[in-house]
C-alpha positions as a LaTeX table, in Angstrom:
\begin{tabular}{lrrr}
\hline
Residue & $x$ (\AA) & $y$ (\AA) & $z$ (\AA) \\
\hline
Met1 & 0.00 & 0.00 & 0.00 \\
Ser2 & 1.52 & 3.32 & $-1.08$ \\
Arg3 & 1.90 & 6.03 & 1.54 \\
Pro4 & 0.94 & 9.67 & 0.78 \\
Ala5 & 3.84 & 11.96 & 0.10 \\
Pro6 & 4.76 & 14.10 & 3.12 \\
Asn7 & 3.61 & 17.69 & 2.98 \\
Arg8 & 7.07 & 19.18 & 2.98 \\
Pro9 & 7.56 & 22.95 & 2.96 \\
Leu10 & 9.35 & 24.86 & 0.19 \\
Asp11 & 7.85 & 22.76 & $-2.60$ \\
Pro12 & 8.85 & 24.54 & $-5.87$ \\
Arg13 & 5.69 & 23.49 & $-7.75$ \\
Arg14 & 3.36 & 24.70 & $-5.00$ \\
Ile15 & 5.28 & 27.96 & $-4.58$ \\
Gly16 & 5.21 & 28.49 & $-8.34$ \\
Val17 & 1.42 & 28.12 & $-8.46$ \\
Ile18 & 0.95 & 30.65 & $-5.63$ \\
Ala19 & 3.45 & 33.06 & $-7.22$ \\
Met20 & 1.74 & 32.97 & $-10.62$ \\
His21 & $-1.66$ & 33.45 & $-8.98$ \\
Thr22 & $-0.30$ & 36.43 & $-7.05$ \\
Phe23 & 1.24 & 37.91 & $-10.20$ \\
Thr24 & $-2.09$ & 37.62 & $-12.03$ \\
Gln25 & $-3.91$ & 39.06 & $-9.03$ \\
Leu26 & $-1.64$ & 42.13 & $-8.88$ \\
Val27 & $-1.87$ & 42.78 & $-12.61$ \\
Arg28 & $-5.66$ & 42.77 & $-12.35$ \\
Met29 & $-5.50$ & 45.35 & $-9.54$ \\
Lys30 & $-4.09$ & 47.85 & $-12.12$ \\
Val31 & $-1.63$ & 49.74 & $-9.85$ \\
Phe32 & 0.93 & 48.36 & $-12.28$ \\
Tyr33 & $-0.60$ & 50.18 & $-15.26$ \\
Phe34 & $-0.85$ & 53.54 & $-13.49$ \\
Leu35 & 2.82 & 53.56 & $-12.53$ \\
Gly36 & 3.82 & 52.23 & $-15.94$ \\
Ile37 & 2.16 & 55.20 & $-17.63$ \\
Phe38 & 3.96 & 57.52 & $-15.23$ \\
Ala39 & 7.29 & 55.96 & $-16.16$ \\
Leu40 & 6.54 & 56.14 & $-19.87$ \\
Ile41 & 5.79 & 59.87 & $-19.63$ \\
Leu42 & 9.13 & 60.52 & $-17.97$ \\
Leu43 & 11.01 & 58.43 & $-20.50$ \\
Ala44 & 9.23 & 60.02 & $-23.43$ \\
Ser45 & 9.91 & 63.55 & $-22.15$ \\
Asn46 & 13.61 & 63.02 & $-22.85$ \\
Leu47 & 12.89 & 62.77 & $-26.56$ \\
Phe48 & 12.15 & 66.49 & $-26.70$ \\
Asn49 & 15.51 & 67.54 & $-25.24$ \\
Ile50 & 17.31 & 67.98 & $-28.54$ \\
Gln51 & 19.28 & 71.18 & $-28.10$ \\
Gly52 & 23.02 & 71.18 & $-28.62$ \\
Leu53 & 23.28 & 67.97 & $-30.65$ \\
Asp54 & 24.90 & 69.65 & $-33.65$ \\
Arg55 & 27.93 & 70.89 & $-31.72$ \\
Ala56 & 31.33 & 69.19 & $-31.69$ \\
Asp57 & 31.67 & 69.20 & $-27.90$ \\
Leu58 & 30.28 & 67.27 & $-24.92$ \\
Glu59 & 26.87 & 68.95 & $-25.00$ \\
Gly60 & 25.37 & 65.81 & $-26.55$ \\
Val61 & 26.95 & 63.67 & $-23.81$ \\
Asp62 & 25.05 & 65.71 & $-21.24$ \\
Val63 & 21.82 & 64.93 & $-23.07$ \\
Leu64 & 22.52 & 61.18 & $-22.88$ \\
Arg65 & 23.60 & 61.50 & $-19.24$ \\
Ser66 & 20.31 & 63.27 & $-18.50$ \\
Ile67 & 18.32 & 60.43 & $-20.09$ \\
Arg68 & 20.21 & 57.89 & $-17.96$ \\
Ser69 & 19.71 & 59.86 & $-14.77$ \\
Trp70 & 15.99 & 60.46 & $-15.27$ \\
Ser71 & 15.33 & 56.90 & $-16.41$ \\
Leu72 & 17.15 & 55.22 & $-13.51$ \\
Gly73 & 15.56 & 57.64 & $-11.05$ \\
Thr74 & 12.12 & 56.81 & $-12.44$ \\
Met75 & 12.84 & 53.09 & $-12.24$ \\
Thr76 & 13.93 & 53.43 & $-8.61$ \\
Leu77 & 10.84 & 55.42 & $-7.64$ \\
Phe78 & 8.55 & 53.10 & $-9.57$ \\
Ser79 & 9.99 & 49.88 & $-8.15$ \\
Val80 & 10.04 & 51.10 & $-4.53$ \\
Val81 & 6.43 & 52.36 & $-4.63$ \\
Leu82 & 5.22 & 49.26 & $-6.42$ \\
Gly83 & 7.12 & 46.93 & $-4.09$ \\
Ile84 & 5.64 & 48.48 & $-0.94$ \\
Val85 & 2.08 & 49.05 & $-2.19$ \\
Ala86 & 1.72 & 45.70 & $-3.96$ \\
Thr87 & 3.00 & 43.76 & $-0.94$ \\
Ala88 & 0.82 & 45.74 & 1.47 \\
Leu89 & $-2.27$ & 44.82 & $-0.55$ \\
Leu90 & $-1.66$ & 41.06 & $-0.61$ \\
Leu91 & $-2.83$ & 39.77 & 2.79 \\
Pro92 & $-5.81$ & 42.17 & 3.22 \\
Lys93 & $-6.97$ & 41.28 & $-0.30$ \\
Asp94 & $-6.75$ & 37.54 & 0.39 \\
Val95 & $-8.66$ & 37.98 & 3.67 \\
Glu96 & $-11.31$ & 40.12 & 1.96 \\
Asp97 & $-11.76$ & 37.57 & $-0.87$ \\
Arg98 & $-11.59$ & 34.70 & 1.67 \\
Thr99 & $-8.85$ & 33.19 & $-0.51$ \\
Leu100 & $-6.58$ & 32.96 & 2.51 \\
Tyr101 & $-9.03$ & 30.73 & 4.41 \\
Thr102 & $-9.36$ & 28.43 & 1.40 \\
Ile103 & $-5.58$ & 28.11 & 1.05 \\
Leu104 & $-4.91$ & 27.58 & 4.74 \\
Ala105 & $-7.70$ & 24.97 & 4.94 \\
Lys106 & $-5.64$ & 22.86 & 2.51 \\
Pro107 & $-2.36$ & 21.16 & 3.41 \\
Val108 & $-0.33$ & 24.18 & 2.29 \\
Pro109 & 2.56 & 25.11 & 4.60 \\
Arg110 & 2.38 & 28.74 & 5.61 \\
Leu111 & 6.00 & 29.21 & 4.59 \\
Asp112 & 5.12 & 28.18 & 1.02 \\
Tyr113 & 2.24 & 30.65 & 1.03 \\
Leu114 & 4.55 & 33.53 & 2.09 \\
Val115 & 7.33 & 32.60 & $-0.34$ \\
Gly116 & 4.80 & 32.27 & $-3.17$ \\
Lys117 & 3.21 & 35.61 & $-2.39$ \\
Leu118 & 6.56 & 37.40 & $-2.29$ \\
Gly119 & 7.60 & 35.55 & $-5.42$ \\
Gly120 & 4.58 & 36.97 & $-7.25$ \\
Val121 & 5.53 & 40.52 & $-6.25$ \\
Ile122 & 9.15 & 39.97 & $-7.31$ \\
Leu123 & 7.96 & 38.56 & $-10.63$ \\
Leu124 & 5.85 & 41.67 & $-11.20$ \\
Leu125 & 8.79 & 43.94 & $-10.33$ \\
Phe126 & 11.08 & 42.01 & $-12.66$ \\
Ala127 & 8.61 & 42.21 & $-15.55$ \\
Ser128 & 8.04 & 45.94 & $-14.96$ \\
Leu129 & 11.74 & 46.78 & $-14.81$ \\
Leu130 & 12.44 & 44.63 & $-17.85$ \\
Val131 & 9.92 & 46.62 & $-19.91$ \\
Met132 & 11.33 & 49.91 & $-18.64$ \\
Asp133 & 14.89 & 48.76 & $-19.30$ \\
Leu134 & 14.01 & 47.87 & $-22.89$ \\
Leu135 & 12.40 & 51.28 & $-23.37$ \\
Met136 & 15.39 & 53.09 & $-21.87$ \\
Ser137 & 17.90 & 51.07 & $-23.90$ \\
Gly138 & 15.94 & 51.72 & $-27.10$ \\
Val139 & 15.79 & 55.46 & $-26.46$ \\
Leu140 & 19.49 & 55.62 & $-25.54$ \\
Ala141 & 20.57 & 53.58 & $-28.58$ \\
Leu142 & 18.63 & 55.89 & $-30.88$ \\
Arg143 & 19.83 & 59.08 & $-29.22$ \\
Ser144 & 23.46 & 57.88 & $-29.07$ \\
His145 & 23.43 & 57.24 & $-32.81$ \\
Leu146 & 22.00 & 60.72 & $-33.50$ \\
Val147 & 24.43 & 62.45 & $-31.14$ \\
Val148 & 27.53 & 60.69 & $-32.51$ \\
Glu149 & 26.48 & 61.38 & $-36.10$ \\
Ala150 & 25.87 & 65.08 & $-35.41$ \\
Gln151 & 29.09 & 65.47 & $-33.40$ \\
Glu152 & 31.27 & 63.81 & $-36.04$ \\
Ala153 & 29.79 & 66.01 & $-38.79$ \\
Ala154 & 30.35 & 69.16 & $-36.71$ \\
Ala155 & 33.90 & 68.11 & $-35.75$ \\
Leu156 & 34.88 & 67.37 & $-39.36$ \\
Lys157 & 33.48 & 70.72 & $-40.40$ \\
Ala158 & 35.52 & 72.42 & $-37.67$ \\
Gly159 & 38.70 & 70.57 & $-38.79$ \\
Trp160 & 39.24 & 68.41 & $-35.69$ \\
Pro161 & 41.99 & 65.72 & $-35.97$ \\
Lys162 & 40.85 & 62.07 & $-36.27$ \\
Asp163 & 42.12 & 60.97 & $-32.87$ \\
Gln164 & 40.21 & 63.78 & $-31.17$ \\
Ile165 & 37.02 & 62.85 & $-33.05$ \\
Glu166 & 37.46 & 59.19 & $-32.04$ \\
Ser167 & 37.98 & 60.20 & $-28.40$ \\
Leu168 & 34.79 & 62.27 & $-28.51$ \\
Arg169 & 32.89 & 59.36 & $-30.08$ \\
Leu170 & 34.02 & 56.92 & $-27.36$ \\
Glu171 & 33.17 & 59.40 & $-24.62$ \\
Thr172 & 29.69 & 59.82 & $-26.07$ \\
Leu173 & 29.10 & 56.07 & $-26.44$ \\
Arg174 & 30.02 & 55.54 & $-22.77$ \\
Gln175 & 26.80 & 57.36 & $-21.90$ \\
Gly176 & 24.73 & 55.14 & $-24.19$ \\
Thr177 & 23.56 & 51.57 & $-23.66$ \\
Thr178 & 26.36 & 49.78 & $-21.80$ \\
Trp179 & 26.76 & 46.80 & $-19.45$ \\
Asp180 & 27.33 & 49.26 & $-16.61$ \\
Leu181 & 23.85 & 50.58 & $-17.21$ \\
Gln182 & 22.40 & 47.06 & $-17.06$ \\
Gly183 & 24.25 & 46.54 & $-13.77$ \\
Ala184 & 22.61 & 49.69 & $-12.41$ \\
Val185 & 19.17 & 48.34 & $-13.41$ \\
Leu186 & 20.03 & 45.10 & $-11.58$ \\
Leu187 & 20.78 & 47.12 & $-8.45$ \\
Val188 & 17.43 & 48.90 & $-8.78$ \\
Phe189 & 15.77 & 45.47 & $-8.94$ \\
Leu190 & 17.69 & 44.16 & $-5.90$ \\
Arg191 & 16.69 & 47.22 & $-3.91$ \\
Ser192 & 13.02 & 46.63 & $-4.77$ \\
Val193 & 13.31 & 42.97 & $-3.65$ \\
Val194 & 14.54 & 44.05 & $-0.20$ \\
Val195 & 11.83 & 46.74 & 0.00 \\
Ser196 & 9.16 & 44.12 & $-0.80$ \\
Ser197 & 10.45 & 41.54 & 1.70 \\
Ser198 & 10.51 & 44.13 & 4.50 \\
Ala199 & 6.97 & 45.21 & 3.54 \\
Leu200 & 5.86 & 41.57 & 3.73 \\
Met201 & 7.25 & 41.31 & 7.26 \\
Leu202 & 5.45 & 44.51 & 8.27 \\
Ser203 & 2.17 & 43.32 & 6.75 \\
Ile204 & 2.13 & 40.28 & 9.10 \\
Ile205 & 1.93 & 42.50 & 12.20 \\
Ser206 & $-0.11$ & 45.21 & 10.52 \\
Thr207 & $-3.85$ & 45.70 & 10.85 \\
Ser208 & $-4.33$ & 47.70 & 7.66 \\
Thr209 & $-2.87$ & 48.31 & 4.22 \\
Leu210 & $-2.32$ & 51.99 & 5.03 \\
Phe211 & $-0.22$ & 51.16 & 8.12 \\
Thr212 & 1.96 & 48.75 & 6.13 \\
Thr213 & 2.42 & 51.28 & 3.34 \\
Ile214 & 3.41 & 54.14 & 5.67 \\
Thr215 & 5.76 & 52.04 & 7.80 \\
Gly216 & 7.22 & 50.52 & 4.64 \\
Phe217 & 8.19 & 53.98 & 3.39 \\
Ile218 & 9.56 & 54.89 & 6.84 \\
Val219 & 11.77 & 51.78 & 6.83 \\
Tyr220 & 12.97 & 52.67 & 3.34 \\
Phe221 & 13.70 & 56.24 & 4.42 \\
Ile222 & 15.67 & 55.13 & 7.51 \\
Gly223 & 17.50 & 52.53 & 5.44 \\
Asn224 & 18.90 & 55.26 & 3.22 \\
Phe225 & 20.52 & 56.87 & 6.28 \\
Gln226 & 21.32 & 53.64 & 8.13 \\
Glu227 & 25.03 & 53.72 & 7.38 \\
Thr228 & 25.35 & 57.25 & 8.75 \\
Ala229 & 23.36 & 56.33 & 11.88 \\
Arg230 & 25.44 & 53.17 & 12.39 \\
Ala231 & 28.66 & 55.13 & 12.15 \\
Ala232 & 27.36 & 57.52 & 14.81 \\
Tyr233 & 26.27 & 54.64 & 17.06 \\
Phe234 & 29.59 & 52.84 & 16.76 \\
Ser235 & 31.60 & 55.96 & 17.34 \\
Lys236 & 33.96 & 55.63 & 20.33 \\
Asp237 & 33.29 & 59.17 & 21.47 \\
Gly238 & 30.62 & 59.24 & 24.21 \\
Thr239 & 28.78 & 56.08 & 23.10 \\
Gly240 & 27.56 & 53.69 & 25.83 \\
Pro241 & 26.92 & 49.89 & 25.66 \\
Leu242 & 23.14 & 50.29 & 25.27 \\
Glu243 & 23.61 & 52.71 & 22.39 \\
Arg244 & 26.00 & 50.28 & 20.75 \\
Leu245 & 23.49 & 47.46 & 21.17 \\
Ala246 & 20.75 & 49.66 & 19.72 \\
Gly247 & 23.03 & 50.44 & 16.82 \\
Leu248 & 23.55 & 46.73 & 16.20 \\
Val249 & 19.79 & 46.11 & 16.21 \\
Val250 & 19.18 & 49.00 & 13.83 \\
Ala251 & 21.99 & 47.84 & 11.57 \\
Thr252 & 20.54 & 44.30 & 11.47 \\
Phe253 & 16.82 & 44.96 & 11.01 \\
Phe254 & 16.93 & 48.11 & 8.88 \\
Pro255 & 18.22 & 47.26 & 5.42 \\
Asn256 & 21.14 & 49.38 & 4.29 \\
Phe257 & 19.76 & 50.85 & 1.07 \\
Gln258 & 22.89 & 52.96 & 0.61 \\
Leu259 & 24.55 & 49.81 & $-0.73$ \\
Tyr260 & 22.47 & 50.19 & $-3.88$ \\
Asn261 & 23.26 & 53.89 & $-4.42$ \\
Val262 & 25.83 & 53.58 & $-7.18$ \\
Val263 & 23.62 & 55.20 & $-9.78$ \\
Asp264 & 25.05 & 58.68 & $-9.17$ \\
Asp265 & 28.60 & 57.34 & $-9.60$ \\
Leu266 & 27.58 & 55.58 & $-12.80$ \\
Ile267 & 26.08 & 58.78 & $-14.22$ \\
Ala268 & 29.35 & 60.57 & $-13.35$ \\
Gly269 & 31.23 & 58.03 & $-15.50$ \\
Thr270 & 32.42 & 55.47 & $-12.93$ \\
Thr271 & 32.74 & 51.92 & $-14.28$ \\
Leu272 & 30.62 & 49.31 & $-12.48$ \\
Thr273 & 32.60 & 46.18 & $-11.58$ \\
Leu274 & 31.58 & 42.69 & $-10.39$ \\
Lys275 & 32.84 & 43.67 & $-6.94$ \\
Asp276 & 30.32 & 46.52 & $-6.88$ \\
Leu277 & 27.55 & 43.98 & $-7.56$ \\
Ser278 & 28.72 & 41.16 & $-5.25$ \\
Gly279 & 28.11 & 43.14 & $-2.05$ \\
Pro280 & 24.49 & 44.13 & $-2.89$ \\
Leu281 & 23.78 & 40.59 & $-4.17$ \\
Gly282 & 24.95 & 39.04 & $-0.89$ \\
Met283 & 23.09 & 41.56 & 1.26 \\
Thr284 & 19.90 & 41.10 & $-0.77$ \\
Ala285 & 20.04 & 37.33 & $-0.13$ \\
Phe286 & 20.66 & 37.96 & 3.57 \\
Tyr287 & 17.75 & 40.40 & 3.98 \\
Leu288 & 15.45 & 38.19 & 1.91 \\
Val289 & 16.07 & 35.12 & 4.07 \\
Leu290 & 15.93 & 37.15 & 7.31 \\
His291 & 12.65 & 38.89 & 6.44 \\
Leu292 & 11.03 & 35.66 & 5.24 \\
Phe293 & 12.14 & 33.78 & 8.37 \\
Val294 & 10.77 & 36.46 & 10.73 \\
Ser295 & 7.57 & 36.69 & 8.65 \\
Trp296 & 7.12 & 32.92 & 8.87 \\
Leu297 & 7.67 & 32.90 & 12.66 \\
Met298 & 4.92 & 35.50 & 13.13 \\
Phe299 & 2.58 & 34.16 & 10.44 \\
Ser300 & 2.73 & 30.55 & 11.71 \\
Lys301 & 1.18 & 31.59 & 15.03 \\
Lys302 & $-1.32$ & 34.09 & 13.66 \\
Glu303 & $-5.02$ & 33.29 & 13.92 \\
Phe304 & $-7.44$ & 34.21 & 11.11 \\
\hline
\end{tabular}
């Protein structure tokens, strides 16, 4: 007589089903479309900034740099808002639709439910950023071609030497579509993953979507100054043991979002290396596991 398979947690098939259901659920809620239109307007506005392209200097480079800056800034804003709001809506929506009771009545481990729900949000963020990345890369590729063409024509007309024209061309192309830019988009995505996992943890103890949303933004705000606060706490000048312990708690439970702030350096022309990505990748994995573990501890004892 065959025995039923044990109901083990972290089943990939079960988590995948919940994640896809969550993804479909969030798309139907249409917050995704509203923010997508907002991002498209900002990206499209760069198409009208065409002054200075026919000059043989770095004016055209500034135009491309502006497109990069605005696009990455829009992606960051979009992904953070979407990550917090979408995660805050999940549990209240499932309770309202009584979907949560149906799922928990079945032999579904609560850990699988949480991982699946967060997976759906991450899938939505990935799809959104992928679309925005394609739009940004398309705009930059087109504008880079126009800028280089106009600069070379103006430089030849002004009698510039070939090596100087080539140097100008390379400098201009560095502000176009590069692997560094794709690395910056990856960092934007990693930041949104941490934002979403912290919002999931907050939603377990929250009583309303509004509370989760507000506290989620507060955590994100503090996380952007966490490194500065930690340095102050760990300063040897006039800092007591309790303050040091508080600093350790803050440093552990508030994600350090400054790790992902390399966009400004990239816009300034700094090259993004694998070392720059390894730190944020490791910290994203750490925060993801930590937030899911704490969420599971609280959710496993919660009555509905």
